[in-house]
Coordinates of C-alpha atoms and ligand atoms in Angstrom, one line a residue:
X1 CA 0.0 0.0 0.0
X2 CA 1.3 3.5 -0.6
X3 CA 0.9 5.3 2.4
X4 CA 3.9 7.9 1.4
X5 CA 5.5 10.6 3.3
X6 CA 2.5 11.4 5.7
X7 CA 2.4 8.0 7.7
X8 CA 4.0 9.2 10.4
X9 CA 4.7 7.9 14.4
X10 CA 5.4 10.9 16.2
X11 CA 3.1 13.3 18.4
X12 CA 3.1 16.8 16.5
X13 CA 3.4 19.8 19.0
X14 CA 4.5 23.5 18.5
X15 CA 4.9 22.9 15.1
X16 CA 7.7 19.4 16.0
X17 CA 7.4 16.2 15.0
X18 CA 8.2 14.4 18.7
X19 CA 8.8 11.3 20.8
X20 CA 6.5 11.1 24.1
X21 CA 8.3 12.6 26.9
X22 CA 8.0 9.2 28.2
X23 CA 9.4 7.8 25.4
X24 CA 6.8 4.9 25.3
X25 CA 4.7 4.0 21.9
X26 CA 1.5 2.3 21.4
X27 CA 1.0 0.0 18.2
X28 CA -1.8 0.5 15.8
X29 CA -3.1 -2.8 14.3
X30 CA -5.1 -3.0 10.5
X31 CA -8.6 -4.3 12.0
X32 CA -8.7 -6.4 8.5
X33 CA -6.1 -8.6 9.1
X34 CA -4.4 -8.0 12.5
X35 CA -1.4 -6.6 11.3
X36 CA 0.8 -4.3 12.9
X37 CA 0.8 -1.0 10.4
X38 CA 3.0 1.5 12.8
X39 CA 4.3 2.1 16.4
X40 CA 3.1 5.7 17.6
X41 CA 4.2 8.0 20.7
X42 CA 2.2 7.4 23.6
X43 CA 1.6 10.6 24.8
X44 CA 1.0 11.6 28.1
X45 CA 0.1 14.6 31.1
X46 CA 3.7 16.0 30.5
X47 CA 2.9 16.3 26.4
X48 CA -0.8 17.8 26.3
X49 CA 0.6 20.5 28.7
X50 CA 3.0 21.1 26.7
X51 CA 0.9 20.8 23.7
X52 CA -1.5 23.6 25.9
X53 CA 1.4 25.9 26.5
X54 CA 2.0 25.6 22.5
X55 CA -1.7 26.6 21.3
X56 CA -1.5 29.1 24.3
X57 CA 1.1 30.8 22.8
X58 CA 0.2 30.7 19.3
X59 CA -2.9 32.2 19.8
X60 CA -1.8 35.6 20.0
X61 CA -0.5 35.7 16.9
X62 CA -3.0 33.3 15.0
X63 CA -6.1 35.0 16.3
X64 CA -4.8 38.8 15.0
X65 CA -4.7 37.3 11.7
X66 CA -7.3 38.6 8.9
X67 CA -9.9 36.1 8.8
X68 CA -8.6 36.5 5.1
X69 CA -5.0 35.3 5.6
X70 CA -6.7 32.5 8.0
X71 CA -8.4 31.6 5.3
X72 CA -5.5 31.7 2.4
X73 CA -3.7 29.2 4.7
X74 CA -6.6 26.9 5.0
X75 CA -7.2 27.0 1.3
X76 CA -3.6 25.8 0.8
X77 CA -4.4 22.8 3.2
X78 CA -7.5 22.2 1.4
X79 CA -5.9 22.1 -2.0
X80 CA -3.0 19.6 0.0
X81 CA -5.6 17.3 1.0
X82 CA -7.2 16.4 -2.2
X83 CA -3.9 16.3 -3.9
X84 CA -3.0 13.4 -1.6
X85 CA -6.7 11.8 -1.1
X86 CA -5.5 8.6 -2.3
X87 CA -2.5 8.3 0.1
X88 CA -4.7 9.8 2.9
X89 CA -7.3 7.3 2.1
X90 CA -4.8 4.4 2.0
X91 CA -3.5 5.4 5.7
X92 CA -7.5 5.4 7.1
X93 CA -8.5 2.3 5.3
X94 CA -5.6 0.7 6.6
X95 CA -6.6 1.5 10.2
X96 CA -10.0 1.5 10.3
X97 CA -11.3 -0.4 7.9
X98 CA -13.6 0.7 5.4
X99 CA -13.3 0.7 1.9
X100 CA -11.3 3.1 -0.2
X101 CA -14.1 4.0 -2.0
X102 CA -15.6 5.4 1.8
X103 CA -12.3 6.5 2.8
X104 CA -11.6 8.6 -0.5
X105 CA -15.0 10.0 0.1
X106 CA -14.3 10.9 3.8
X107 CA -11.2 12.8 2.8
X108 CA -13.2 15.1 0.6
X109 CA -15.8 15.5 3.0
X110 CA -13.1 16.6 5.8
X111 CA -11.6 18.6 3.6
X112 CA -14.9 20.5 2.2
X113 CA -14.9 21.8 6.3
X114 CA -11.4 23.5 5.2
X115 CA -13.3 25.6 2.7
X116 CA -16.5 25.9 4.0
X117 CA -14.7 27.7 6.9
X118 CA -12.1 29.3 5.1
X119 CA -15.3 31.1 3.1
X120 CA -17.5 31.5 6.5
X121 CA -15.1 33.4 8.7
X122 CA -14.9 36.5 6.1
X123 CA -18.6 36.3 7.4
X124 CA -18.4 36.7 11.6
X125 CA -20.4 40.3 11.6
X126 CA -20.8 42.1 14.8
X127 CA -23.8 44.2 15.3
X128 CA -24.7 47.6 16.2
X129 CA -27.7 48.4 18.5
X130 CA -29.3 51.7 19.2
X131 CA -29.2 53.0 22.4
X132 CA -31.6 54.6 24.5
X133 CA -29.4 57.9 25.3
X134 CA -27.8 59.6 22.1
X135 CA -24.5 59.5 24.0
X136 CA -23.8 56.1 23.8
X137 CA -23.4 53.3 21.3
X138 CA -24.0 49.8 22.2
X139 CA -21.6 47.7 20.1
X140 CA -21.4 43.5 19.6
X141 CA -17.6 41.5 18.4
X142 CA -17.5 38.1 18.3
X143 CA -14.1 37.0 19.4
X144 CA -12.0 33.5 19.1
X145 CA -12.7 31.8 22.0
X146 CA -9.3 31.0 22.4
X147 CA -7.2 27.3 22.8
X148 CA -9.6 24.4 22.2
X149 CA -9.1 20.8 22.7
X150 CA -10.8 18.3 20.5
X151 CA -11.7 14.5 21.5
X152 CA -12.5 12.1 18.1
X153 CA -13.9 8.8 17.5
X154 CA -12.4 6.5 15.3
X155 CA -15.4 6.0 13.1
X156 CA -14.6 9.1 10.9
X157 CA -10.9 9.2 11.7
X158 CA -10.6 12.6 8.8
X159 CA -13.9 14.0 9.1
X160 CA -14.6 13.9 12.5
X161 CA -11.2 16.3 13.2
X162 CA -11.8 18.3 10.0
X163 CA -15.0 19.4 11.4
X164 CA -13.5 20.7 14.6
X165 CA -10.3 21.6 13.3
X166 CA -11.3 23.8 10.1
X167 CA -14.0 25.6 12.0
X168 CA -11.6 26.5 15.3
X169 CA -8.8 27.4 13.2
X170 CA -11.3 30.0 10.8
X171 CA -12.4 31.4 13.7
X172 CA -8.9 32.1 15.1
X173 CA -8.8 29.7 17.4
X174 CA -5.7 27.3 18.1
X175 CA -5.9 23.4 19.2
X176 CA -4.8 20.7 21.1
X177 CA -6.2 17.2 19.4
X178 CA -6.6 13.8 20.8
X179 CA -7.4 11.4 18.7
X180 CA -8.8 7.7 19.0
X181 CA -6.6 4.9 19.9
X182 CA -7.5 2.4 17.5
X183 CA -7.0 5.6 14.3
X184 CA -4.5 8.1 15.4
X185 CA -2.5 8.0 11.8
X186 CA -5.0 10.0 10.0
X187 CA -4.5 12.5 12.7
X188 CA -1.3 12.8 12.0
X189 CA -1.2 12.9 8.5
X190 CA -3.3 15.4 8.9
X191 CA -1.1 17.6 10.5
X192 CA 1.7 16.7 8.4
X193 CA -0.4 18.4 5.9
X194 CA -1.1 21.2 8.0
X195 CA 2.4 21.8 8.2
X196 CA 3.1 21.9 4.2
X197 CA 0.0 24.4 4.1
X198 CA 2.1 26.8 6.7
X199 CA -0.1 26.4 9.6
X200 CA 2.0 28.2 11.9
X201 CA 3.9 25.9 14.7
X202 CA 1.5 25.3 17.7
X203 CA -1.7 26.5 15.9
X204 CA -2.9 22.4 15.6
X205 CA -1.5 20.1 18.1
X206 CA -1.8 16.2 17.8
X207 CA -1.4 13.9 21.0
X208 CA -1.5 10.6 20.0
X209 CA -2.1 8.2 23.1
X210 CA -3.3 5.0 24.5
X211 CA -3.9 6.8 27.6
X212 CA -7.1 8.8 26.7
X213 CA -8.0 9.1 30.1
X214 CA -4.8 11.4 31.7
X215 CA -4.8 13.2 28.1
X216 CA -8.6 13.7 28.4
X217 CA -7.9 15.4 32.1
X218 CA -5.2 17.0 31.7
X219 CA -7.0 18.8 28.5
X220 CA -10.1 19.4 30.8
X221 CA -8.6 20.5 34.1
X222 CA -6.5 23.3 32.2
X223 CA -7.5 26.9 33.0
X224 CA -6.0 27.9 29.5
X225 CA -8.1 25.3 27.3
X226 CA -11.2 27.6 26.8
X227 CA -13.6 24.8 25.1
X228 CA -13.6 21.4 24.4
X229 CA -15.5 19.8 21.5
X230 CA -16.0 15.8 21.6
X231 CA -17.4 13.5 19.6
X232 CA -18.0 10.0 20.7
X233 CA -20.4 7.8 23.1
X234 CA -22.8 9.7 25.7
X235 CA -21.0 7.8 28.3
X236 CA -17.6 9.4 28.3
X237 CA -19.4 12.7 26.9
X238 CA -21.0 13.0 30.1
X239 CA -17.5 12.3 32.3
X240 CA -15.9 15.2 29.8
X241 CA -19.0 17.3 30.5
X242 CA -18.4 16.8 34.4
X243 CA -14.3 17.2 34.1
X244 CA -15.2 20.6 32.4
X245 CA -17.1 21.9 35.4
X246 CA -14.4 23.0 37.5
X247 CA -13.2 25.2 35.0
X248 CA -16.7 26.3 33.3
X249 CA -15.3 25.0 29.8
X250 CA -17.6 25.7 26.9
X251 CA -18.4 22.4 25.2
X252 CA -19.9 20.8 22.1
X253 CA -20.9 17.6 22.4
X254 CA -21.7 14.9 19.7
X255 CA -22.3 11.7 21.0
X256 CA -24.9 9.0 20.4
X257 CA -27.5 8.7 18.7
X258 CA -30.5 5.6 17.9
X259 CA -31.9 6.6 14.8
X260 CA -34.9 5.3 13.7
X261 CA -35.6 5.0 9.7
X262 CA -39.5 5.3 8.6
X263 CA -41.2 3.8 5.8
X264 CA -44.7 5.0 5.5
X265 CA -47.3 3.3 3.1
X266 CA -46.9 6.3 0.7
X267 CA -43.4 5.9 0.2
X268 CA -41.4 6.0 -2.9
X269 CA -39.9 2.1 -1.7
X270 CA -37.3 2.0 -4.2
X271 CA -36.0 5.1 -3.0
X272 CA -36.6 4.4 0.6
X273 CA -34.6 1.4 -0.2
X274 CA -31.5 3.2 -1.3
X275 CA -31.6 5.4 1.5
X276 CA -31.6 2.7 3.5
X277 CA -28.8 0.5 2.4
X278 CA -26.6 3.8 2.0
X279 CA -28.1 4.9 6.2
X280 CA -27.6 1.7 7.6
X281 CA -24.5 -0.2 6.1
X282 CA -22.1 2.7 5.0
X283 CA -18.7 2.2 7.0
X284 CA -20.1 -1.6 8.3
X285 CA -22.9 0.2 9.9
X286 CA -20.8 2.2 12.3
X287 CA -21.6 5.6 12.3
X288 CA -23.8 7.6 15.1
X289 CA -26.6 8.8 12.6
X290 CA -27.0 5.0 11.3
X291 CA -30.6 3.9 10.9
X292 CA -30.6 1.9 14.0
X293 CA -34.1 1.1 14.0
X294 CA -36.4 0.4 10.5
X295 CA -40.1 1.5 11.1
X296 CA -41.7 -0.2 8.6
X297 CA -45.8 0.1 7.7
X298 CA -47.5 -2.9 7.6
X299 CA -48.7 -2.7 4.3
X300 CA -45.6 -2.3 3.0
X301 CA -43.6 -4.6 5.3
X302 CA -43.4 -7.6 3.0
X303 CA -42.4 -5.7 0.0
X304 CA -39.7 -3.8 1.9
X305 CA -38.3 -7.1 3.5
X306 CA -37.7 -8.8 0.1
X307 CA -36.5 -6.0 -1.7
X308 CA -33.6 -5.3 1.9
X309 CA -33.3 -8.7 1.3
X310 CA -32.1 -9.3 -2.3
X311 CA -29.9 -6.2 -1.4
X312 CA -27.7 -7.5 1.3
X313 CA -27.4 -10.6 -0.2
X314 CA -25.3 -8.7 -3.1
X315 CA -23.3 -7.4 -0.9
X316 CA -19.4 -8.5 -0.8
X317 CA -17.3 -8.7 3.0
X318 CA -14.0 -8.5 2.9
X319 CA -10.6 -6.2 3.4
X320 CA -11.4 -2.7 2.1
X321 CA -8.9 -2.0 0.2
X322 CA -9.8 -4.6 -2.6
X323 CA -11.9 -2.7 -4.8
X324 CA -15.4 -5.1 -5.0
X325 CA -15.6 -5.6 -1.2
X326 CA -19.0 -3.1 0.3
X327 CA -18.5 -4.3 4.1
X328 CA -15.4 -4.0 6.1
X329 CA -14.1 -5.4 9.3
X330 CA -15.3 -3.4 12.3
X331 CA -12.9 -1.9 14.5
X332 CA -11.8 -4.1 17.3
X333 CA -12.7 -7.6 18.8
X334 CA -15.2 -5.4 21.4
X335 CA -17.4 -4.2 18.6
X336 CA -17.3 -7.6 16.9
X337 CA -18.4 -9.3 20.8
X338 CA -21.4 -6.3 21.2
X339 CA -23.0 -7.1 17.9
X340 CA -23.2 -10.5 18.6
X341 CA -24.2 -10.5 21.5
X342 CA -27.2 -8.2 20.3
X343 CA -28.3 -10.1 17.8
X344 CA -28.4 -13.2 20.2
X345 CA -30.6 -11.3 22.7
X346 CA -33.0 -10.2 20.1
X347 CA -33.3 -13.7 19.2
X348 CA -33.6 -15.0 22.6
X349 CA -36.6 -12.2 22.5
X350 CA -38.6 -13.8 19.7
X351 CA -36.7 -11.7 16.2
X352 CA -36.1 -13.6 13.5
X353 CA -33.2 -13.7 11.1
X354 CA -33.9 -12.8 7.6
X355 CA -30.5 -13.0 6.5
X356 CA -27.0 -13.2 8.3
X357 CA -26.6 -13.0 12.0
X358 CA -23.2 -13.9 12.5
X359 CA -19.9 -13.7 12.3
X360 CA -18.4 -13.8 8.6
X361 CA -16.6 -16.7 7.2
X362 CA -13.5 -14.2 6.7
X363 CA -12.7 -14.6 9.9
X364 CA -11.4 -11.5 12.1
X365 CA -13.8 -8.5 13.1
X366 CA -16.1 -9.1 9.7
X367 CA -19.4 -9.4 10.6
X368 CA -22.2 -10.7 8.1
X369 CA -24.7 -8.2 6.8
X370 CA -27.7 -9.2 8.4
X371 CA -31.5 -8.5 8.8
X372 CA -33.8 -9.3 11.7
X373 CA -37.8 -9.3 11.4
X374 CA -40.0 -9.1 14.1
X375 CA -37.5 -6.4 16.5
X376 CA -39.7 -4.5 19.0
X377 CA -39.0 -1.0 20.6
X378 CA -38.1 -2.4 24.3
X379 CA -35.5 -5.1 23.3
X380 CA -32.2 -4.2 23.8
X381 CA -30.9 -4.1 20.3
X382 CA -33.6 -1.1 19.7
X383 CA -32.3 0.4 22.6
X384 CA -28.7 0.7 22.0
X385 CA -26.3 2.0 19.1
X386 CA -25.8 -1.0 17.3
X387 CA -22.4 -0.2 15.5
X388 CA -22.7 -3.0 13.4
X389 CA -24.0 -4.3 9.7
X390 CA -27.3 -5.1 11.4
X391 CA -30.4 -4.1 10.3
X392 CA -33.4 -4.5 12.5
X393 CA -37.2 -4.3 11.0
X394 CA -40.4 -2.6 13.7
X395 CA -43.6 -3.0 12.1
X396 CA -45.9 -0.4 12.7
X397 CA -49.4 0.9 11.9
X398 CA -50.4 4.3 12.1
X399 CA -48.7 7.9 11.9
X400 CA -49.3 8.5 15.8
X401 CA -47.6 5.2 16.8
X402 CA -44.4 5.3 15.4
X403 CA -44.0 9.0 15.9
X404 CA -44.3 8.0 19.7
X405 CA -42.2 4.9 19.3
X406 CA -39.2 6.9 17.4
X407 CA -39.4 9.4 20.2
X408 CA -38.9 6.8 22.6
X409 CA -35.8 6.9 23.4
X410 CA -33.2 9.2 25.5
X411 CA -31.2 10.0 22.3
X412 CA -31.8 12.6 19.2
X413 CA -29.0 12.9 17.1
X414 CA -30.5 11.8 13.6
X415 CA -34.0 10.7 11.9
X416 CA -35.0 9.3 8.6
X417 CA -38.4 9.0 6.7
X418 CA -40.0 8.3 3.5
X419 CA -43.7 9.8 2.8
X420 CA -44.5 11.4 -0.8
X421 CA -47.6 13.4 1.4
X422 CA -46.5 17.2 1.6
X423 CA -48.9 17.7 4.8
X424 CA -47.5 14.3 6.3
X425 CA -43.6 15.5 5.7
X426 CA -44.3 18.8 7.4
X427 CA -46.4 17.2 10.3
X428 CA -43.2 14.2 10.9
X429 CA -40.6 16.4 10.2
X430 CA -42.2 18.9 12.9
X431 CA -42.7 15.9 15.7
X432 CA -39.4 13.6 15.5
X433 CA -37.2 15.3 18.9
X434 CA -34.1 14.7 16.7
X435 CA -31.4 17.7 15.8
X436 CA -31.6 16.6 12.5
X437 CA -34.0 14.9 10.0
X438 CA -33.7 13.5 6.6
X439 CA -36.9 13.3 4.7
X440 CA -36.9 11.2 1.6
X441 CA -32.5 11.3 2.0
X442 CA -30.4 8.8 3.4
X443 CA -27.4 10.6 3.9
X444 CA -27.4 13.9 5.5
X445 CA -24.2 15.4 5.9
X446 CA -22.6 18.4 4.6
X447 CA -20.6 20.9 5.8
X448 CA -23.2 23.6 4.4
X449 CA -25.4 22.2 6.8
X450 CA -25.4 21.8 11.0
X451 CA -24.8 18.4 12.4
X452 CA -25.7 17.8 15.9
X453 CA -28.2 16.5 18.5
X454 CA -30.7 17.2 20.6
X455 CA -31.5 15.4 24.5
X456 CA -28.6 13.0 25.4
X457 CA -27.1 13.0 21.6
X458 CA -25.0 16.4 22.6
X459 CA -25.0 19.8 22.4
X460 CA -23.8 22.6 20.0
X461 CA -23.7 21.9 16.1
X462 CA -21.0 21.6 13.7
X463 CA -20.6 22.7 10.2
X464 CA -23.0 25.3 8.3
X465 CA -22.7 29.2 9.6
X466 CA -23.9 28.1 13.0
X467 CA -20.7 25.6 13.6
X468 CA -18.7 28.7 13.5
X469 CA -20.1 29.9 16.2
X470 CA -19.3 27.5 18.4
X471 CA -15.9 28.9 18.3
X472 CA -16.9 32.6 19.1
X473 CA -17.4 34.4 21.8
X474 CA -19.3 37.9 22.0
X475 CA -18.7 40.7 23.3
X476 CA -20.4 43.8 24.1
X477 CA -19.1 46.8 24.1
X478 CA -20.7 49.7 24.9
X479 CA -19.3 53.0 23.5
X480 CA -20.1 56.4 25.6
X481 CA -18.6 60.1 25.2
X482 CA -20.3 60.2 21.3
X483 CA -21.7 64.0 22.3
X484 CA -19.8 66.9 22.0
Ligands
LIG1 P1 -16.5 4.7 21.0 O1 -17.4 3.9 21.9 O2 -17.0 5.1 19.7 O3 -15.1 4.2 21.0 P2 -15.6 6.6 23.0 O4 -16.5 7.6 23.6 O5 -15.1 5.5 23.9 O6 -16.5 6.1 21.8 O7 -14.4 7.2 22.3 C1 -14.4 8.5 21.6 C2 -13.1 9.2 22.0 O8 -13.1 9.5 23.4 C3 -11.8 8.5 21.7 O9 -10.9 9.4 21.3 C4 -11.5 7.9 23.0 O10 -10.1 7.7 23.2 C5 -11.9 9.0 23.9 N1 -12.1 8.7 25.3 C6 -12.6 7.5 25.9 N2 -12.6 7.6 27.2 C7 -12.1 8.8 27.6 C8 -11.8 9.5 28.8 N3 -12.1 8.9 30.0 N4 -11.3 10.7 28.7 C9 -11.0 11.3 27.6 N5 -11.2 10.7 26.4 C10 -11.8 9.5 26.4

């Protein structure tokens, strides 16, 4: 594989390319076959504070930058990531699994956050507000917030940083980035990148570590990290939210979701189909807005069960870089263990497997596509994320009912339907408690647009005009002495 100059093994801070002050390394493994694909620093307390003390310092001069020259710099990046997509996509395939096809498409997507932003932050108007005495002018500035840490998954090992990254850096902020364990190379590579684009030294920090839990508190428990954005599960969101406390960080929080898919009786099924296969099995079915439970109407049920059903059977498992293979491994042996065990406790429950339900014959972390019939909203599989190639079928009969069935649950990250009514689209589109909604569209994302949830799936957005302001601060001024 050609992974090229950007594969690297060290942490980058202040603008270096650096051993862990302990001098200890973690390895990363290729989930496809086990094999060993780098050794990386292991970084620790002593790096992130130094990595802190970096960003801290850069700021000054990064944040009195025209949003202009901000911008011409992450232009330059932008242009330096699609140049070397393929060797970018080679490095994320290789450690988390999906195929290139995916990976080449998760590279431009990360990188359309670089221009989206670079564009945007010519855009951060103040106001001006009249005042009730003629002396005085009340004035609004929206400021960088300042250093920013940024927690990622390894589901979206580009994308997920691009997001925070391009958005902080337009802005004016600087940032201290952890990534996840199991994917810290396309971190890095992305700051190698960076680098090339003359991102000044300390502007983007990278802390590769096995040791996300003394990273995660030493980034939270610092008085000089002003905000900390995370995606990832509600679980460790919630411990983040709680380390931030102390210090009244802002936060943005993405973090799980349990989104349900609807097919009404008036619904374009061919196209609901396609919606589906792209919602549910992209990236082996792990992403947080994955359909993770399929309303189905009654009516249509059996028509929508045959036609899911010739579908997966077409699709190929295997390694993801060879071209024909549609289903990667998932990440690690945990992942493989949940999804099992959630299909066997649906079973135990009374669903039925249409097709799949097990382990794949490739051995490893692949998991066969699968589809269960007869899943009900209390079982466990319909209650938790199922991060897997699993697709799970709810019956249902009228509008109210599954309305009040996709609402039941804690989280509200991302909802999908399928109605050609125009009164029925506005009334469903209104009702779902989800931050976002897609309505006869199976994929949702964009960086025009904002991504983020509402109840325990998080808080703030990212991308779209609004991300940007998750970056800002305002301030008021208030201007007196205007009268002679
Ligand atoms: P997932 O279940 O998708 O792996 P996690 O929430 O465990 O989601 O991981 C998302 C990110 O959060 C990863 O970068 C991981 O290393 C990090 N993380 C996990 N636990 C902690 C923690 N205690 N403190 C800081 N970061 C953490």
């Amino acid at each position: 594989m050609n992974f090229s100059a950007y594969l690297k093994n060290d942490a980058y801070i202040d603008g270096k390319w650096t051993a862990a002050a302990s001098d200890k390394s973690f390895a990363v493994f290729n989930p496809a076959d086990g094999s060993k694909i780098a050794s990386v620093a292991d970084c620790g307390k002593a790096d992130t504070e130094r990595a802190i003390a970096a960003a801290d310092k850069a700021f000054a001069s990064w944040s009195a930058l025209t949003a202009t020259a901000r911008a011409e710099k992450l232009m330059a990046w932008h242009a330096l990531m699609l140049a070397h997509e393929n060797e970018l996509a080679n490095i994320l395939t290789a450690e988390m699994g999906k195929p290139l096809v995916e990976a080449v498409g998760e590279i431009r997507y990360g990188a359309s956050y670089l221009e989206w932003y670079a564009e945007e932050a010519k855009r951060v108007y103040g106001d001006v507000i009249p005042h009730s005495s003629g002396d005085v002018r009340t004035l609004v500035v929206k400021q960088p917030i300042g250093v920013c840490a940024a927690i990622t998954p390894w589901n979206f090992p580009n994308a997920m940083l691009m997001r925070k990254v391009a958005a902080a850096l337009a802005a004016g902020c600087t940032m201290v980035a952890k990534p996840a364990e199991d994917t810290p190379l396309s971190a890095l590579a992305i700051a190698a990148l960076a680098e090339q684009a003359g991102i000044p030294p300390g502007v983007l920090n990278i802390l590769p570590t096995s040791k996300a839990a003394e990273v995660g508190q030493a980034l939270t428990s610092s008085p000089i990290v002003r905000k900390l954005s995370f995606t990832g599960s509600t679980e460790v969101g919630r411990l983040l939210l709680e380390q931030c406390a102390p210090t009244i960080k802002k936060t943005s929080l993405e973090l799980g979701g349990n989104a349900p898919f609807i097919i009404f009786d008036d619904a374009d099924i061919d196209a609901a189909m396609e919606g589906l296969i792209a919602s549910k099995f992209r990236n082996a079915g792990q992403t947080c807005v994955c359909a993770n439970r399929i309303f189905v109407h009654r009516s249509v049920h059996p028509e929508v069960t045959q036609k899911l059903i010739d579908r997966v059977q077409r699709m190929k498992v295997g390694p993801g870089d060879t071209a024909e293979n549609d289903i990667g491994p998932l990440i690690n042996v945990a992942a493989v263990e949940k999804v099992e065990k959630l299909v066997a406790g649906a079973m135990r429950a009374g669903a039925q497997v249409l097709i799949g339900g097990d382990r794949h014959a490739a051995g490893g972390l692949f998991f066969q596509p699968t589809v269960l019939d007869n899943i009900s909203n209390d079982m466990e599989i319909a209650r938790s994320e199922i991060f897997g190639p699993v697709a799970t079928l709810i019956p249902f009969d009228s509008e109210a009912e599954v309305i009040a069935l996709a609402n039941d649950t804690p989280y509200g990250l991302a909802a999908y339907f399928y109605s050609r009514d125009i009164g029925r689209v506005w009334r469903v589109g209104e009702a779902l408690e989800y931050g976002m909604v897609g309505i006869n569209q199976g994929i949702i994302s964009s960086a025009a647009a904002p991504f983020g949830g509402v109840k325990q799936s998080g808080l703030g957005r990212e991308g779209s005009k609004y991300g940007l302001e998750d970056y800002l601060e305002m301030k008021y001024l208030c201007l007196g002495g205007i009268a002679e």
